[in-house]
Amino acid sequence: MRSATLNRITSETDISLSLSLDGAGSFTGSSGIGFFDHMLHAFAVHSGFDLALRAAGDLQVDCHHTVEDIGIVLGQAFAQALGDKSGLARYGSFYIPMDEALAFCALDISGRPYLVFDAAFTNQSVGAFDCCMTGEFFRAFAMNAGVTLHLRLLYGENDHHKIEALFKAFAHAAKEAVRRAGGGVLSSKGVL
């Protein structure tokens, strides 16, 4: 089974995370940030990954360290769960409509971390989640997972819908990219 369990303890956060790429789409635990938990739950359901999280962070400061560090640990767990990357579809892309919002994600499990994030938000926050942390989460994930990740919000009005569309598009693209396609590593170089 393609899975990983990691712990990360800093002076700002204490995070334990388990990820299974061949799960049933379940999310358990909490980040301590209600809206972010809603996004992680949506990610798990739409990717089909199982995600278990225990996180304690300096939320009395703000949500930055907690959200970023969960992105770091999730990215590391994703990379570890993939193993040598042989037999993967490697690429995934998906559009998600969420009411008036439309988001797109393209993902390449390339071994070359990169993020293109093209999304703007109207409000400072949705609940206790700072909207600017959406890009920071995906940056932390991409850099630690070793993936090239492009996310674009084509349009939308409601920040809740816009962020949720981005997370769901990411989930479906990741689900497609980790699909078992057979064969070796999908690269003309022979390695990723």
mmCIF file with all atom_site columns, C-alpha atoms in Angstrom, residues 9-184:
data_model
loop_
_atom_site.group_PDB
_atom_site.id
_atom_site.type_symbol
_atom_site.label_atom_id
_atom_site.label_alt_id
_atom_site.label_comp_id
_atom_site.label_asym_id
_atom_site.label_entity_id
_atom_site.label_seq_id
_atom_site.pdbx_PDB_ins_code
_atom_site.Cartn_x
_atom_site.Cartn_y
_atom_site.Cartn_z
_atom_site.occupancy
_atom_site.B_iso_or_equiv
_atom_site.pdbx_formal_charge
_atom_site.auth_seq_id
_atom_site.auth_comp_id
_atom_site.auth_asym_id
_atom_site.auth_atom_id
_atom_site.pdbx_PDB_model_num
ATOM 1   C CA . ILE A 1 9   ? 7.841   19.309 15.623  1.00 0.00 ? 9   ILE A CA 1
ATOM 2   C CA . THR A 1 10  ? 9.046   22.901 15.646  1.00 0.00 ? 10  THR A CA 1
ATOM 3   C CA . SER A 1 11  ? 8.824   25.718 18.159  1.00 0.00 ? 11  SER A CA 1
ATOM 4   C CA . GLU A 1 12  ? 5.649   26.813 16.310  1.00 0.00 ? 12  GLU A CA 1
ATOM 5   C CA . THR A 1 13  ? 3.840   23.562 15.471  1.00 0.00 ? 13  THR A CA 1
ATOM 6   C CA . ASP A 1 14  ? 3.552   19.884 16.371  1.00 0.00 ? 14  ASP A CA 1
ATOM 7   C CA . ILE A 1 15  ? 2.118   17.858 13.478  1.00 0.00 ? 15  ILE A CA 1
ATOM 8   C CA . SER A 1 16  ? 1.497   14.147 12.932  1.00 0.00 ? 16  SER A CA 1
ATOM 9   C CA . LEU A 1 17  ? 0.088   13.123 9.565   1.00 0.00 ? 17  LEU A CA 1
ATOM 10  C CA . SER A 1 18  ? -0.736  9.814  7.897   1.00 0.00 ? 18  SER A CA 1
ATOM 11  C CA . LEU A 1 19  ? -1.523  9.588  4.190   1.00 0.00 ? 19  LEU A CA 1
ATOM 12  C CA . SER A 1 20  ? -2.668  6.640  2.103   1.00 0.00 ? 20  SER A CA 1
ATOM 13  C CA . LEU A 1 21  ? -2.922  7.135  -1.650  1.00 0.00 ? 21  LEU A CA 1
ATOM 14  C CA . ASP A 1 22  ? -5.001  3.967  -2.000  1.00 0.00 ? 22  ASP A CA 1
ATOM 15  C CA . GLY A 1 23  ? -7.660  4.815  0.524   1.00 0.00 ? 23  GLY A CA 1
ATOM 16  C CA . ALA A 1 24  ? -11.369 5.451  0.605   1.00 0.00 ? 24  ALA A CA 1
ATOM 17  C CA . GLY A 1 25  ? -11.294 9.248  0.762   1.00 0.00 ? 25  GLY A CA 1
ATOM 18  C CA . SER A 1 26  ? -11.478 9.781  4.504   1.00 0.00 ? 26  SER A CA 1
ATOM 19  C CA . PHE A 1 27  ? -10.252 12.643 6.683   1.00 0.00 ? 27  PHE A CA 1
ATOM 20  C CA . THR A 1 28  ? -9.839  12.387 10.426  1.00 0.00 ? 28  THR A CA 1
ATOM 21  C CA . GLY A 1 29  ? -8.381  14.789 12.941  1.00 0.00 ? 29  GLY A CA 1
ATOM 22  C CA . SER A 1 30  ? -8.091  18.541 12.920  1.00 0.00 ? 30  SER A CA 1
ATOM 23  C CA . SER A 1 31  ? -5.776  21.423 12.148  1.00 0.00 ? 31  SER A CA 1
ATOM 24  C CA . GLY A 1 32  ? -7.532  23.610 14.706  1.00 0.00 ? 32  GLY A CA 1
ATOM 25  C CA . ILE A 1 33  ? -8.761  25.825 11.833  1.00 0.00 ? 33  ILE A CA 1
ATOM 26  C CA . GLY A 1 34  ? -12.345 24.990 10.899  1.00 0.00 ? 34  GLY A CA 1
ATOM 27  C CA . PHE A 1 35  ? -12.351 26.167 7.284   1.00 0.00 ? 35  PHE A CA 1
ATOM 28  C CA . PHE A 1 36  ? -8.957  24.559 6.606   1.00 0.00 ? 36  PHE A CA 1
ATOM 29  C CA . ASP A 1 37  ? -10.288 21.254 7.988   1.00 0.00 ? 37  ASP A CA 1
ATOM 30  C CA . HIS A 1 38  ? -13.205 21.636 5.561   1.00 0.00 ? 38  HIS A CA 1
ATOM 31  C CA . MET A 1 39  ? -10.683 21.996 2.689   1.00 0.00 ? 39  MET A CA 1
ATOM 32  C CA . LEU A 1 40  ? -8.575  19.028 3.845   1.00 0.00 ? 40  LEU A CA 1
ATOM 33  C CA . HIS A 1 41  ? -11.730 16.934 4.114   1.00 0.00 ? 41  HIS A CA 1
ATOM 34  C CA . ALA A 1 42  ? -12.758 17.966 0.577   1.00 0.00 ? 42  ALA A CA 1
ATOM 35  C CA . PHE A 1 43  ? -9.239  17.133 -0.652  1.00 0.00 ? 43  PHE A CA 1
ATOM 36  C CA . ALA A 1 44  ? -9.387  13.650 0.909   1.00 0.00 ? 44  ALA A CA 1
ATOM 37  C CA . VAL A 1 45  ? -12.865 12.868 -0.411  1.00 0.00 ? 45  VAL A CA 1
ATOM 38  C CA . HIS A 1 46  ? -12.176 14.063 -3.958  1.00 0.00 ? 46  HIS A CA 1
ATOM 39  C CA . SER A 1 47  ? -8.696  12.525 -4.257  1.00 0.00 ? 47  SER A CA 1
ATOM 40  C CA . GLY A 1 48  ? -9.717  9.212  -2.713  1.00 0.00 ? 48  GLY A CA 1
ATOM 41  C CA . PHE A 1 49  ? -6.760  9.532  -0.325  1.00 0.00 ? 49  PHE A CA 1
ATOM 42  C CA . ASP A 1 50  ? -7.034  8.753  3.375   1.00 0.00 ? 50  ASP A CA 1
ATOM 43  C CA . LEU A 1 51  ? -5.668  11.567 5.509   1.00 0.00 ? 51  LEU A CA 1
ATOM 44  C CA . ALA A 1 52  ? -5.296  11.502 9.298   1.00 0.00 ? 52  ALA A CA 1
ATOM 45  C CA . LEU A 1 53  ? -4.030  14.638 11.008  1.00 0.00 ? 53  LEU A CA 1
ATOM 46  C CA . ARG A 1 54  ? -3.118  15.745 14.486  1.00 0.00 ? 54  ARG A CA 1
ATOM 47  C CA . ALA A 1 55  ? -1.903  19.312 14.650  1.00 0.00 ? 55  ALA A CA 1
ATOM 48  C CA . ALA A 1 56  ? -1.160  21.801 17.384  1.00 0.00 ? 56  ALA A CA 1
ATOM 49  C CA . GLY A 1 57  ? 0.074   25.214 16.340  1.00 0.00 ? 57  GLY A CA 1
ATOM 50  C CA . ASP A 1 58  ? 0.521   28.761 17.547  1.00 0.00 ? 58  ASP A CA 1
ATOM 51  C CA . LEU A 1 59  ? -2.969  29.790 16.446  1.00 0.00 ? 59  LEU A CA 1
ATOM 52  C CA . GLN A 1 60  ? -2.899  32.591 19.004  1.00 0.00 ? 60  GLN A CA 1
ATOM 53  C CA . VAL A 1 61  ? -0.511  34.296 16.533  1.00 0.00 ? 61  VAL A CA 1
ATOM 54  C CA . ASP A 1 62  ? -2.448  33.428 13.366  1.00 0.00 ? 62  ASP A CA 1
ATOM 55  C CA . CYS A 1 63  ? -2.944  30.413 11.104  1.00 0.00 ? 63  CYS A CA 1
ATOM 56  C CA . HIS A 1 64  ? 0.221   30.885 9.022   1.00 0.00 ? 64  HIS A CA 1
ATOM 57  C CA . HIS A 1 65  ? 2.614   28.430 10.687  1.00 0.00 ? 65  HIS A CA 1
ATOM 58  C CA . THR A 1 66  ? -0.003  25.718 11.091  1.00 0.00 ? 66  THR A CA 1
ATOM 59  C CA . VAL A 1 67  ? -1.239  25.861 7.491   1.00 0.00 ? 67  VAL A CA 1
ATOM 60  C CA . GLU A 1 68  ? 2.257   26.083 5.997   1.00 0.00 ? 68  GLU A CA 1
ATOM 61  C CA . ASP A 1 69  ? 3.649   23.279 8.153   1.00 0.00 ? 69  ASP A CA 1
ATOM 62  C CA . ILE A 1 70  ? 0.742   20.982 7.298   1.00 0.00 ? 70  ILE A CA 1
ATOM 63  C CA . GLY A 1 71  ? 1.525   21.694 3.629   1.00 0.00 ? 71  GLY A CA 1
ATOM 64  C CA . ILE A 1 72  ? 5.164   20.754 4.267   1.00 0.00 ? 72  ILE A CA 1
ATOM 65  C CA . VAL A 1 73  ? 4.293   17.482 6.012   1.00 0.00 ? 73  VAL A CA 1
ATOM 66  C CA . LEU A 1 74  ? 1.595   16.555 3.486   1.00 0.00 ? 74  LEU A CA 1
ATOM 67  C CA . GLY A 1 75  ? 4.061   17.152 0.644   1.00 0.00 ? 75  GLY A CA 1
ATOM 68  C CA . GLN A 1 76  ? 6.732   15.018 2.325   1.00 0.00 ? 76  GLN A CA 1
ATOM 69  C CA . ALA A 1 77  ? 4.227   12.235 3.000   1.00 0.00 ? 77  ALA A CA 1
ATOM 70  C CA . PHE A 1 78  ? 3.013   12.373 -0.616  1.00 0.00 ? 78  PHE A CA 1
ATOM 71  C CA . ALA A 1 79  ? 6.604   12.020 -1.917  1.00 0.00 ? 79  ALA A CA 1
ATOM 72  C CA . GLN A 1 80  ? 7.361   9.177  0.469   1.00 0.00 ? 80  GLN A CA 1
ATOM 73  C CA . ALA A 1 81  ? 4.128   7.317  -0.361  1.00 0.00 ? 81  ALA A CA 1
ATOM 74  C CA . LEU A 1 82  ? 4.968   7.434  -4.094  1.00 0.00 ? 82  LEU A CA 1
ATOM 75  C CA . GLY A 1 83  ? 8.188   5.494  -3.626  1.00 0.00 ? 83  GLY A CA 1
ATOM 76  C CA . ASP A 1 84  ? 10.302  5.273  -6.801  1.00 0.00 ? 84  ASP A CA 1
ATOM 77  C CA . LYS A 1 85  ? 7.424   6.687  -8.933  1.00 0.00 ? 85  LYS A CA 1
ATOM 78  C CA . SER A 1 86  ? 7.469   3.790  -11.394 1.00 0.00 ? 86  SER A CA 1
ATOM 79  C CA . GLY A 1 87  ? 4.174   2.924  -13.015 1.00 0.00 ? 87  GLY A CA 1
ATOM 80  C CA . LEU A 1 88  ? 2.520   6.278  -12.265 1.00 0.00 ? 88  LEU A CA 1
ATOM 81  C CA . ALA A 1 89  ? 0.379   8.190  -14.746 1.00 0.00 ? 89  ALA A CA 1
ATOM 82  C CA . ARG A 1 90  ? 2.528   11.136 -13.547 1.00 0.00 ? 90  ARG A CA 1
ATOM 83  C CA . TYR A 1 91  ? 0.306   13.917 -14.942 1.00 0.00 ? 91  TYR A CA 1
ATOM 84  C CA . GLY A 1 92  ? -3.116  15.065 -13.863 1.00 0.00 ? 92  GLY A CA 1
ATOM 85  C CA . SER A 1 93  ? -5.337  18.031 -14.651 1.00 0.00 ? 93  SER A CA 1
ATOM 86  C CA . PHE A 1 94  ? -8.865  18.985 -13.752 1.00 0.00 ? 94  PHE A CA 1
ATOM 87  C CA . TYR A 1 95  ? -11.437 21.793 -13.865 1.00 0.00 ? 95  TYR A CA 1
ATOM 88  C CA . ILE A 1 96  ? -13.843 22.222 -10.958 1.00 0.00 ? 96  ILE A CA 1
ATOM 89  C CA . PRO A 1 97  ? -16.921 24.477 -10.987 1.00 0.00 ? 97  PRO A CA 1
ATOM 90  C CA . MET A 1 98  ? -18.113 25.532 -7.536  1.00 0.00 ? 98  MET A CA 1
ATOM 91  C CA . ASP A 1 99  ? -21.286 27.534 -8.056  1.00 0.00 ? 99  ASP A CA 1
ATOM 92  C CA . GLU A 1 100 ? -20.080 30.834 -9.619  1.00 0.00 ? 100 GLU A CA 1
ATOM 93  C CA . ALA A 1 101 ? -16.368 29.926 -9.290  1.00 0.00 ? 101 ALA A CA 1
ATOM 94  C CA . LEU A 1 102 ? -14.252 27.915 -11.722 1.00 0.00 ? 102 LEU A CA 1
ATOM 95  C CA . ALA A 1 103 ? -10.782 26.583 -10.877 1.00 0.00 ? 103 ALA A CA 1
ATOM 96  C CA . PHE A 1 104 ? -8.176  24.587 -12.788 1.00 0.00 ? 104 PHE A CA 1
ATOM 97  C CA . CYS A 1 105 ? -5.231  22.490 -11.616 1.00 0.00 ? 105 CYS A CA 1
ATOM 98  C CA . ALA A 1 106 ? -2.453  20.791 -13.588 1.00 0.00 ? 106 ALA A CA 1
ATOM 99  C CA . LEU A 1 107 ? 0.075   18.634 -11.763 1.00 0.00 ? 107 LEU A CA 1
ATOM 100 C CA . ASP A 1 108 ? 3.257   16.824 -12.788 1.00 0.00 ? 108 ASP A CA 1
ATOM 101 C CA . ILE A 1 109 ? 4.995   14.412 -10.421 1.00 0.00 ? 109 ILE A CA 1
ATOM 102 C CA . SER A 1 110 ? 8.279   15.492 -11.939 1.00 0.00 ? 110 SER A CA 1
ATOM 103 C CA . GLY A 1 111 ? 10.766  15.661 -9.094  1.00 0.00 ? 111 GLY A CA 1
ATOM 104 C CA . ARG A 1 112 ? 11.072  19.362 -9.960  1.00 0.00 ? 112 ARG A CA 1
ATOM 105 C CA . PRO A 1 113 ? 9.178   21.442 -7.400  1.00 0.00 ? 113 PRO A CA 1
ATOM 106 C CA . TYR A 1 114 ? 7.458   24.485 -8.821  1.00 0.00 ? 114 TYR A CA 1
ATOM 107 C CA . LEU A 1 115 ? 4.263   26.394 -8.133  1.00 0.00 ? 115 LEU A CA 1
ATOM 108 C CA . VAL A 1 116 ? 2.288   28.716 -10.366 1.00 0.00 ? 116 VAL A CA 1
ATOM 109 C CA . PHE A 1 117 ? -0.603  30.097 -8.324  1.00 0.00 ? 117 PHE A CA 1
ATOM 110 C CA . ASP A 1 118 ? -2.976  32.491 -10.064 1.00 0.00 ? 118 ASP A CA 1
ATOM 111 C CA . ALA A 1 119 ? -5.848  33.350 -7.755  1.00 0.00 ? 119 ALA A CA 1
ATOM 112 C CA . ALA A 1 120 ? -7.089  36.508 -6.074  1.00 0.00 ? 120 ALA A CA 1
ATOM 113 C CA . PHE A 1 121 ? -9.398  36.815 -3.116  1.00 0.00 ? 121 PHE A CA 1
ATOM 114 C CA . THR A 1 122 ? -11.682 39.625 -2.012  1.00 0.00 ? 122 THR A CA 1
ATOM 115 C CA . ASN A 1 123 ? -11.661 39.116 1.735   1.00 0.00 ? 123 ASN A CA 1
ATOM 116 C CA . GLN A 1 124 ? -8.839  38.746 4.243   1.00 0.00 ? 124 GLN A CA 1
ATOM 117 C CA . SER A 1 125 ? -10.213 35.517 5.645   1.00 0.00 ? 125 SER A CA 1
ATOM 118 C CA . VAL A 1 126 ? -12.841 32.809 5.525   1.00 0.00 ? 126 VAL A CA 1
ATOM 119 C CA . GLY A 1 127 ? -13.534 31.989 9.145   1.00 0.00 ? 127 GLY A CA 1
ATOM 120 C CA . ALA A 1 128 ? -10.168 31.721 10.915  1.00 0.00 ? 128 ALA A CA 1
ATOM 121 C CA . PHE A 1 129 ? -8.379  30.849 7.654   1.00 0.00 ? 129 PHE A CA 1
ATOM 122 C CA . ASP A 1 130 ? -6.447  33.701 6.034   1.00 0.00 ? 130 ASP A CA 1
ATOM 123 C CA . CYS A 1 131 ? -7.136  33.610 2.288   1.00 0.00 ? 131 CYS A CA 1
ATOM 124 C CA . CYS A 1 132 ? -3.476  34.418 1.530   1.00 0.00 ? 132 CYS A CA 1
ATOM 125 C CA . MET A 1 133 ? -2.573  31.068 3.105   1.00 0.00 ? 133 MET A CA 1
ATOM 126 C CA . THR A 1 134 ? -4.143  29.204 0.189   1.00 0.00 ? 134 THR A CA 1
ATOM 127 C CA . GLY A 1 135 ? -1.117  29.910 -1.997  1.00 0.00 ? 135 GLY A CA 1
ATOM 128 C CA . GLU A 1 136 ? 1.276   29.325 0.917   1.00 0.00 ? 136 GLU A CA 1
ATOM 129 C CA . PHE A 1 137 ? -0.213  25.877 1.552   1.00 0.00 ? 137 PHE A CA 1
ATOM 130 C CA . PHE A 1 138 ? 0.126   24.841 -2.080  1.00 0.00 ? 138 PHE A CA 1
ATOM 131 C CA . ARG A 1 139 ? 3.685   26.241 -2.240  1.00 0.00 ? 139 ARG A CA 1
ATOM 132 C CA . ALA A 1 140 ? 4.699   24.246 0.832   1.00 0.00 ? 140 ALA A CA 1
ATOM 133 C CA . PHE A 1 141 ? 3.113   21.120 -0.640  1.00 0.00 ? 141 PHE A CA 1
ATOM 134 C CA . ALA A 1 142 ? 4.733   21.479 -4.089  1.00 0.00 ? 142 ALA A CA 1
ATOM 135 C CA . MET A 1 143 ? 8.219   22.208 -2.737  1.00 0.00 ? 143 MET A CA 1
ATOM 136 C CA . ASN A 1 144 ? 8.158   19.233 -0.378  1.00 0.00 ? 144 ASN A CA 1
ATOM 137 C CA . ALA A 1 145 ? 6.360   16.782 -2.672  1.00 0.00 ? 145 ALA A CA 1
ATOM 138 C CA . GLY A 1 146 ? 8.692   17.519 -5.590  1.00 0.00 ? 146 GLY A CA 1
ATOM 139 C CA . VAL A 1 147 ? 5.825   18.272 -7.955  1.00 0.00 ? 147 VAL A CA 1
ATOM 140 C CA . THR A 1 148 ? 5.165   20.961 -10.514 1.00 0.00 ? 148 THR A CA 1
ATOM 141 C CA . LEU A 1 149 ? 1.801   22.429 -9.592  1.00 0.00 ? 149 LEU A CA 1
ATOM 142 C CA . HIS A 1 150 ? -0.239  24.975 -11.529 1.00 0.00 ? 150 HIS A CA 1
ATOM 143 C CA . LEU A 1 151 ? -3.426  26.337 -9.972  1.00 0.00 ? 151 LEU A CA 1
ATOM 144 C CA . ARG A 1 152 ? -5.603  28.963 -11.576 1.00 0.00 ? 152 ARG A CA 1
ATOM 145 C CA . LEU A 1 153 ? -8.844  30.520 -10.525 1.00 0.00 ? 153 LEU A CA 1
ATOM 146 C CA . LEU A 1 154 ? -10.562 31.499 -13.750 1.00 0.00 ? 154 LEU A CA 1
ATOM 147 C CA . TYR A 1 155 ? -13.321 33.477 -12.044 1.00 0.00 ? 155 TYR A CA 1
ATOM 148 C CA . GLY A 1 156 ? -15.563 33.615 -8.997  1.00 0.00 ? 156 GLY A CA 1
ATOM 149 C CA . GLU A 1 157 ? -17.037 35.931 -6.400  1.00 0.00 ? 157 GLU A CA 1
ATOM 150 C CA . ASN A 1 158 ? -17.349 34.030 -3.128  1.00 0.00 ? 158 ASN A CA 1
ATOM 151 C CA . ASP A 1 159 ? -13.967 33.352 -1.494  1.00 0.00 ? 159 ASP A CA 1
ATOM 152 C CA . HIS A 1 160 ? -15.238 30.158 0.147   1.00 0.00 ? 160 HIS A CA 1
ATOM 153 C CA . HIS A 1 161 ? -16.277 28.812 -3.255  1.00 0.00 ? 161 HIS A CA 1
ATOM 154 C CA . LYS A 1 162 ? -13.042 29.963 -4.921  1.00 0.00 ? 162 LYS A CA 1
ATOM 155 C CA . ILE A 1 163 ? -10.774 28.273 -2.381  1.00 0.00 ? 163 ILE A CA 1
ATOM 156 C CA . GLU A 1 164 ? -12.861 25.111 -2.303  1.00 0.00 ? 164 GLU A CA 1
ATOM 157 C CA . ALA A 1 165 ? -12.797 24.873 -6.103  1.00 0.00 ? 165 ALA A CA 1
ATOM 158 C CA . LEU A 1 166 ? -8.986  25.129 -6.016  1.00 0.00 ? 166 LEU A CA 1
ATOM 159 C CA . PHE A 1 167 ? -8.674  22.361 -3.402  1.00 0.00 ? 167 PHE A CA 1
ATOM 160 C CA . LYS A 1 168 ? -11.055 20.079 -5.282  1.00 0.00 ? 168 LYS A CA 1
ATOM 161 C CA . ALA A 1 169 ? -9.317  20.672 -8.621  1.00 0.00 ? 169 ALA A CA 1
ATOM 162 C CA . PHE A 1 170 ? -6.014  19.871 -6.889  1.00 0.00 ? 170 PHE A CA 1
ATOM 163 C CA . ALA A 1 171 ? -7.519  16.680 -5.430  1.00 0.00 ? 171 ALA A CA 1
ATOM 164 C CA . HIS A 1 172 ? -8.764  15.385 -8.780  1.00 0.00 ? 172 HIS A CA 1
ATOM 165 C CA . ALA A 1 173 ? -5.499  16.244 -10.560 1.00 0.00 ? 173 ALA A CA 1
ATOM 166 C CA . ALA A 1 174 ? -3.515  14.447 -7.842  1.00 0.00 ? 174 ALA A CA 1
ATOM 167 C CA . LYS A 1 175 ? -5.827  11.432 -8.058  1.00 0.00 ? 175 LYS A CA 1
ATOM 168 C CA . GLU A 1 176 ? -5.180  11.195 -11.798 1.00 0.00 ? 176 GLU A CA 1
ATOM 169 C CA . ALA A 1 177 ? -1.416  11.709 -11.469 1.00 0.00 ? 177 ALA A CA 1
ATOM 170 C CA . VAL A 1 178 ? -0.938  8.920  -8.898  1.00 0.00 ? 178 VAL A CA 1
ATOM 171 C CA . ARG A 1 179 ? -3.058  6.459  -10.885 1.00 0.00 ? 179 ARG A CA 1
ATOM 172 C CA . ARG A 1 180 ? -1.216  3.223  -11.580 1.00 0.00 ? 180 ARG A CA 1
ATOM 173 C CA . ALA A 1 181 ? -0.544  3.153  -15.319 1.00 0.00 ? 181 ALA A CA 1
ATOM 174 C CA . GLY A 1 182 ? 1.948   0.290  -15.372 1.00 0.00 ? 182 GLY A CA 1
ATOM 175 C CA . GLY A 1 183 ? 5.446   0.153  -16.782 1.00 0.00 ? 183 GLY A CA 1
ATOM 176 C CA . GLY A 1 184 ? 8.451   1.992  -15.455 1.00 0.00 ? 184 GLY A CA 1
#
